[in-house]
């Protein structure tokens, strides 16, 4: 999901400079279709290579412009702030609805399978067999020569 959010930031966001970078870093952490992610100011500072003041200014500008919404009722595992990208969520939902209108319903028999038969996604936890003969088997292991220093 973060790829959709990141693509929206790079293609449609009106933010500039550090604000754009901070928004992209938050978009990188989005995991679901609600485009919600958590981040801390120190983590954003480190990843954006920006000062605390620059990150805080960027967050307030993004919030003021409506590209980022702070969710005060939720906290991350270490007390991080949750953010939502409302414009990205709205845009991508509209795009998905438009795609749904353009495509006709397909026959379930003709739809491509979700995963390749026999692939690792079809049976999680099962070990993938290794082809025979792929191990390195030296014929003889050379032994290091010991040098005796005789005077």
mmCIF file of C-alpha atoms in Angstrom:
data_model
loop_
_atom_site.group_PDB
_atom_site.id
_atom_site.type_symbol
_atom_site.label_atom_id
_atom_site.label_comp_id
_atom_site.label_asym_id
_atom_site.label_seq_id
_atom_site.Cartn_x
_atom_site.Cartn_y
_atom_site.Cartn_z
ATOM 1 C CA UNK A 1 0.000 0.000 0.000
ATOM 2 C CA UNK A 2 2.798 2.414 0.681
ATOM 3 C CA UNK A 3 3.697 2.412 -3.008
ATOM 4 C CA UNK A 4 0.285 3.888 -3.897
ATOM 5 C CA UNK A 5 0.646 6.531 -1.201
ATOM 6 C CA UNK A 6 4.196 7.383 -2.252
ATOM 7 C CA UNK A 7 3.178 7.623 -5.895
ATOM 8 C CA UNK A 8 0.389 10.002 -4.919
ATOM 9 C CA UNK A 9 2.854 12.190 -3.008
ATOM 10 C CA UNK A 10 5.324 12.393 -5.885
ATOM 11 C CA UNK A 11 2.671 12.890 -8.586
ATOM 12 C CA UNK A 12 -0.106 14.919 -6.918
ATOM 13 C CA UNK A 13 1.036 16.598 -3.705
ATOM 14 C CA UNK A 14 1.434 20.368 -3.781
ATOM 15 C CA UNK A 15 3.973 20.377 -0.946
ATOM 16 C CA UNK A 16 7.580 21.403 -1.559
ATOM 17 C CA UNK A 17 10.984 20.896 0.009
ATOM 18 C CA UNK A 18 11.199 19.334 3.445
ATOM 19 C CA UNK A 19 7.418 19.147 3.720
ATOM 20 C CA UNK A 20 7.275 16.977 0.604
ATOM 21 C CA UNK A 21 10.039 14.734 1.942
ATOM 22 C CA UNK A 22 8.306 14.358 5.317
ATOM 23 C CA UNK A 23 5.020 13.548 3.584
ATOM 24 C CA UNK A 24 6.758 10.934 1.414
ATOM 25 C CA UNK A 25 8.376 9.377 4.492
ATOM 26 C CA UNK A 26 5.014 9.104 6.213
ATOM 27 C CA UNK A 27 3.450 7.718 3.016
ATOM 28 C CA UNK A 28 6.206 5.099 2.967
ATOM 29 C CA UNK A 29 4.846 3.710 6.237
ATOM 30 C CA UNK A 30 1.186 3.456 5.175
ATOM 31 C CA UNK A 31 0.028 -0.138 5.376
ATOM 32 C CA UNK A 32 -3.665 -0.140 4.511
ATOM 33 C CA UNK A 33 -6.206 1.457 2.200
ATOM 34 C CA UNK A 34 -6.998 4.096 4.837
ATOM 35 C CA UNK A 35 -3.523 5.593 4.288
ATOM 36 C CA UNK A 36 -2.758 5.822 7.983
ATOM 37 C CA UNK A 37 0.766 5.558 9.400
ATOM 38 C CA UNK A 38 2.644 6.464 12.539
ATOM 39 C CA UNK A 39 5.942 8.287 12.823
ATOM 40 C CA UNK A 40 7.945 10.160 15.415
ATOM 41 C CA UNK A 41 9.694 13.472 14.918
ATOM 42 C CA UNK A 42 13.146 11.969 15.692
ATOM 43 C CA UNK A 43 12.603 9.185 13.135
ATOM 44 C CA UNK A 44 11.494 11.693 10.509
ATOM 45 C CA UNK A 45 14.483 13.909 11.350
ATOM 46 C CA UNK A 46 16.868 11.027 10.807
ATOM 47 C CA UNK A 47 15.278 9.761 7.595
ATOM 48 C CA UNK A 48 14.846 13.238 6.064
ATOM 49 C CA UNK A 49 18.230 14.426 7.308
ATOM 50 C CA UNK A 50 16.517 17.543 8.610
ATOM 51 C CA UNK A 51 16.464 19.482 11.862
ATOM 52 C CA UNK A 52 13.749 19.159 14.486
ATOM 53 C CA UNK A 53 12.466 22.646 13.636
ATOM 54 C CA UNK A 54 12.322 21.853 9.916
ATOM 55 C CA UNK A 55 10.361 18.625 10.516
ATOM 56 C CA UNK A 56 7.935 20.292 12.933
ATOM 57 C CA UNK A 57 7.399 23.186 10.520
ATOM 58 C CA UNK A 58 6.815 20.710 7.698
ATOM 59 C CA UNK A 59 4.276 18.756 9.767
ATOM 60 C CA UNK A 60 2.371 21.922 10.717
ATOM 61 C CA UNK A 61 2.382 23.167 7.101
ATOM 62 C CA UNK A 62 1.138 19.794 5.810
ATOM 63 C CA UNK A 63 -1.593 19.754 8.456
ATOM 64 C CA UNK A 64 -2.610 23.340 7.659
ATOM 65 C CA UNK A 65 -2.728 22.570 3.910
ATOM 66 C CA UNK A 66 -4.885 19.474 4.518
ATOM 67 C CA UNK A 67 -2.414 16.992 3.066
ATOM 68 C CA UNK A 68 -1.828 15.422 6.470
ATOM 69 C CA UNK A 69 -4.208 14.872 9.354
ATOM 70 C CA UNK A 70 -2.957 14.180 12.855
ATOM 71 C CA UNK A 71 -4.900 11.443 14.683
ATOM 72 C CA UNK A 72 -4.621 12.384 18.359
ATOM 73 C CA UNK A 73 -6.763 9.475 19.565
ATOM 74 C CA UNK A 74 -4.144 6.872 18.549
ATOM 75 C CA UNK A 75 -0.531 6.320 19.518
ATOM 76 C CA UNK A 76 2.126 4.056 18.021
ATOM 77 C CA UNK A 77 3.941 1.322 19.967
ATOM 78 C CA UNK A 78 6.494 3.806 21.364
ATOM 79 C CA UNK A 79 4.130 6.766 21.629
ATOM 80 C CA UNK A 80 4.499 7.863 17.993
ATOM 81 C CA UNK A 81 1.887 10.082 16.428
ATOM 82 C CA UNK A 82 -0.533 8.607 13.899
ATOM 83 C CA UNK A 83 -1.140 10.504 10.675
ATOM 84 C CA UNK A 84 -3.597 10.104 7.827
ATOM 85 C CA UNK A 85 -3.126 11.217 4.230
ATOM 86 C CA UNK A 86 -6.745 12.271 3.492
ATOM 87 C CA UNK A 87 -6.101 13.654 -0.004
ATOM 88 C CA UNK A 88 -4.272 10.485 -1.040
ATOM 89 C CA UNK A 89 -7.049 8.297 0.369
ATOM 90 C CA UNK A 90 -9.739 10.316 -1.411
ATOM 91 C CA UNK A 91 -7.874 10.457 -4.732
ATOM 92 C CA UNK A 92 -6.993 6.765 -4.787
ATOM 93 C CA UNK A 93 -10.528 5.731 -3.751
ATOM 94 C CA UNK A 94 -11.958 7.811 -6.614
ATOM 95 C CA UNK A 95 -9.422 6.297 -8.989
ATOM 96 C CA UNK A 96 -10.328 2.756 -7.882
ATOM 97 C CA UNK A 97 -14.052 3.501 -8.307
ATOM 98 C CA UNK A 98 -13.406 4.879 -11.779
ATOM 99 C CA UNK A 99 -11.386 1.789 -12.693
ATOM 100 C CA UNK A 100 -14.259 -0.374 -11.424
ATOM 101 C CA UNK A 101 -16.687 1.453 -13.717
ATOM 102 C CA UNK A 102 -14.409 1.080 -16.727
ATOM 103 C CA UNK A 103 -13.842 -2.649 -16.364
ATOM 104 C CA UNK A 104 -16.602 -5.131 -17.007
ATOM 105 C CA UNK A 105 -17.235 -7.923 -14.530
ATOM 106 C CA UNK A 106 -15.092 -10.917 -15.407
ATOM 107 C CA UNK A 107 -15.925 -14.569 -15.378
ATOM 108 C CA UNK A 108 -14.344 -16.115 -12.261
ATOM 109 C CA UNK A 109 -13.090 -19.029 -14.379
ATOM 110 C CA UNK A 110 -11.153 -16.697 -16.673
ATOM 111 C CA UNK A 111 -9.654 -14.565 -13.898
ATOM 112 C CA UNK A 112 -5.945 -15.066 -13.300
ATOM 113 C CA UNK A 113 -5.079 -17.113 -10.234
ATOM 114 C CA UNK A 114 -4.036 -15.259 -7.078
ATOM 115 C CA UNK A 115 -0.840 -17.229 -6.801
ATOM 116 C CA UNK A 116 1.100 -19.623 -8.946
ATOM 117 C CA UNK A 117 0.201 -23.244 -8.258
ATOM 118 C CA UNK A 118 2.916 -24.902 -6.253
ATOM 119 C CA UNK A 119 4.570 -21.585 -5.423
ATOM 120 C CA UNK A 120 5.663 -20.598 -1.944
ATOM 121 C CA UNK A 121 2.599 -18.337 -1.526
ATOM 122 C CA UNK A 122 0.184 -21.234 -1.965
ATOM 123 C CA UNK A 123 1.443 -23.272 0.989
ATOM 124 C CA UNK A 124 3.060 -21.034 3.596
ATOM 125 C CA UNK A 125 5.561 -22.726 5.831
ATOM 126 C CA UNK A 126 6.426 -25.477 3.396
ATOM 127 C CA UNK A 127 10.088 -25.717 2.488
ATOM 128 C CA UNK A 128 10.914 -25.204 -1.156
ATOM 129 C CA UNK A 129 12.932 -28.183 -2.378
ATOM 130 C CA UNK A 130 16.467 -27.493 -3.553
ATOM 131 C CA UNK A 131 17.526 -28.940 -6.887
ATOM 132 C CA UNK A 132 19.863 -31.897 -6.584
ATOM 133 C CA UNK A 133 23.572 -31.371 -7.042
ATOM 134 C CA UNK A 134 23.546 -27.746 -6.005
ATOM 135 C CA UNK A 135 25.877 -28.233 -3.038
ATOM 136 C CA UNK A 136 29.598 -27.669 -3.295
ATOM 137 C CA UNK A 137 31.324 -30.995 -2.774
ATOM 138 C CA UNK A 138 35.091 -30.782 -3.036
ATOM 139 C CA UNK A 139 36.805 -34.031 -3.933
ATOM 140 C CA UNK A 140 39.626 -33.487 -1.547
ATOM 141 C CA UNK A 141 40.084 -30.816 1.036
ATOM 142 C CA UNK A 142 43.656 -29.569 0.850
ATOM 143 C CA UNK A 143 45.386 -29.420 4.204
ATOM 144 C CA UNK A 144 47.631 -26.512 4.977
ATOM 145 C CA UNK A 145 51.280 -27.358 5.044
ATOM 146 C CA UNK A 146 53.029 -26.864 8.284
ATOM 147 C CA UNK A 147 56.347 -25.196 7.946
ATOM 148 C CA UNK A 148 58.909 -26.183 10.500
ATOM 149 C CA UNK A 149 61.463 -23.512 11.063
ATOM 150 C CA UNK A 150 64.797 -25.234 11.606
ATOM 151 C CA UNK A 151 67.873 -23.322 12.413
#
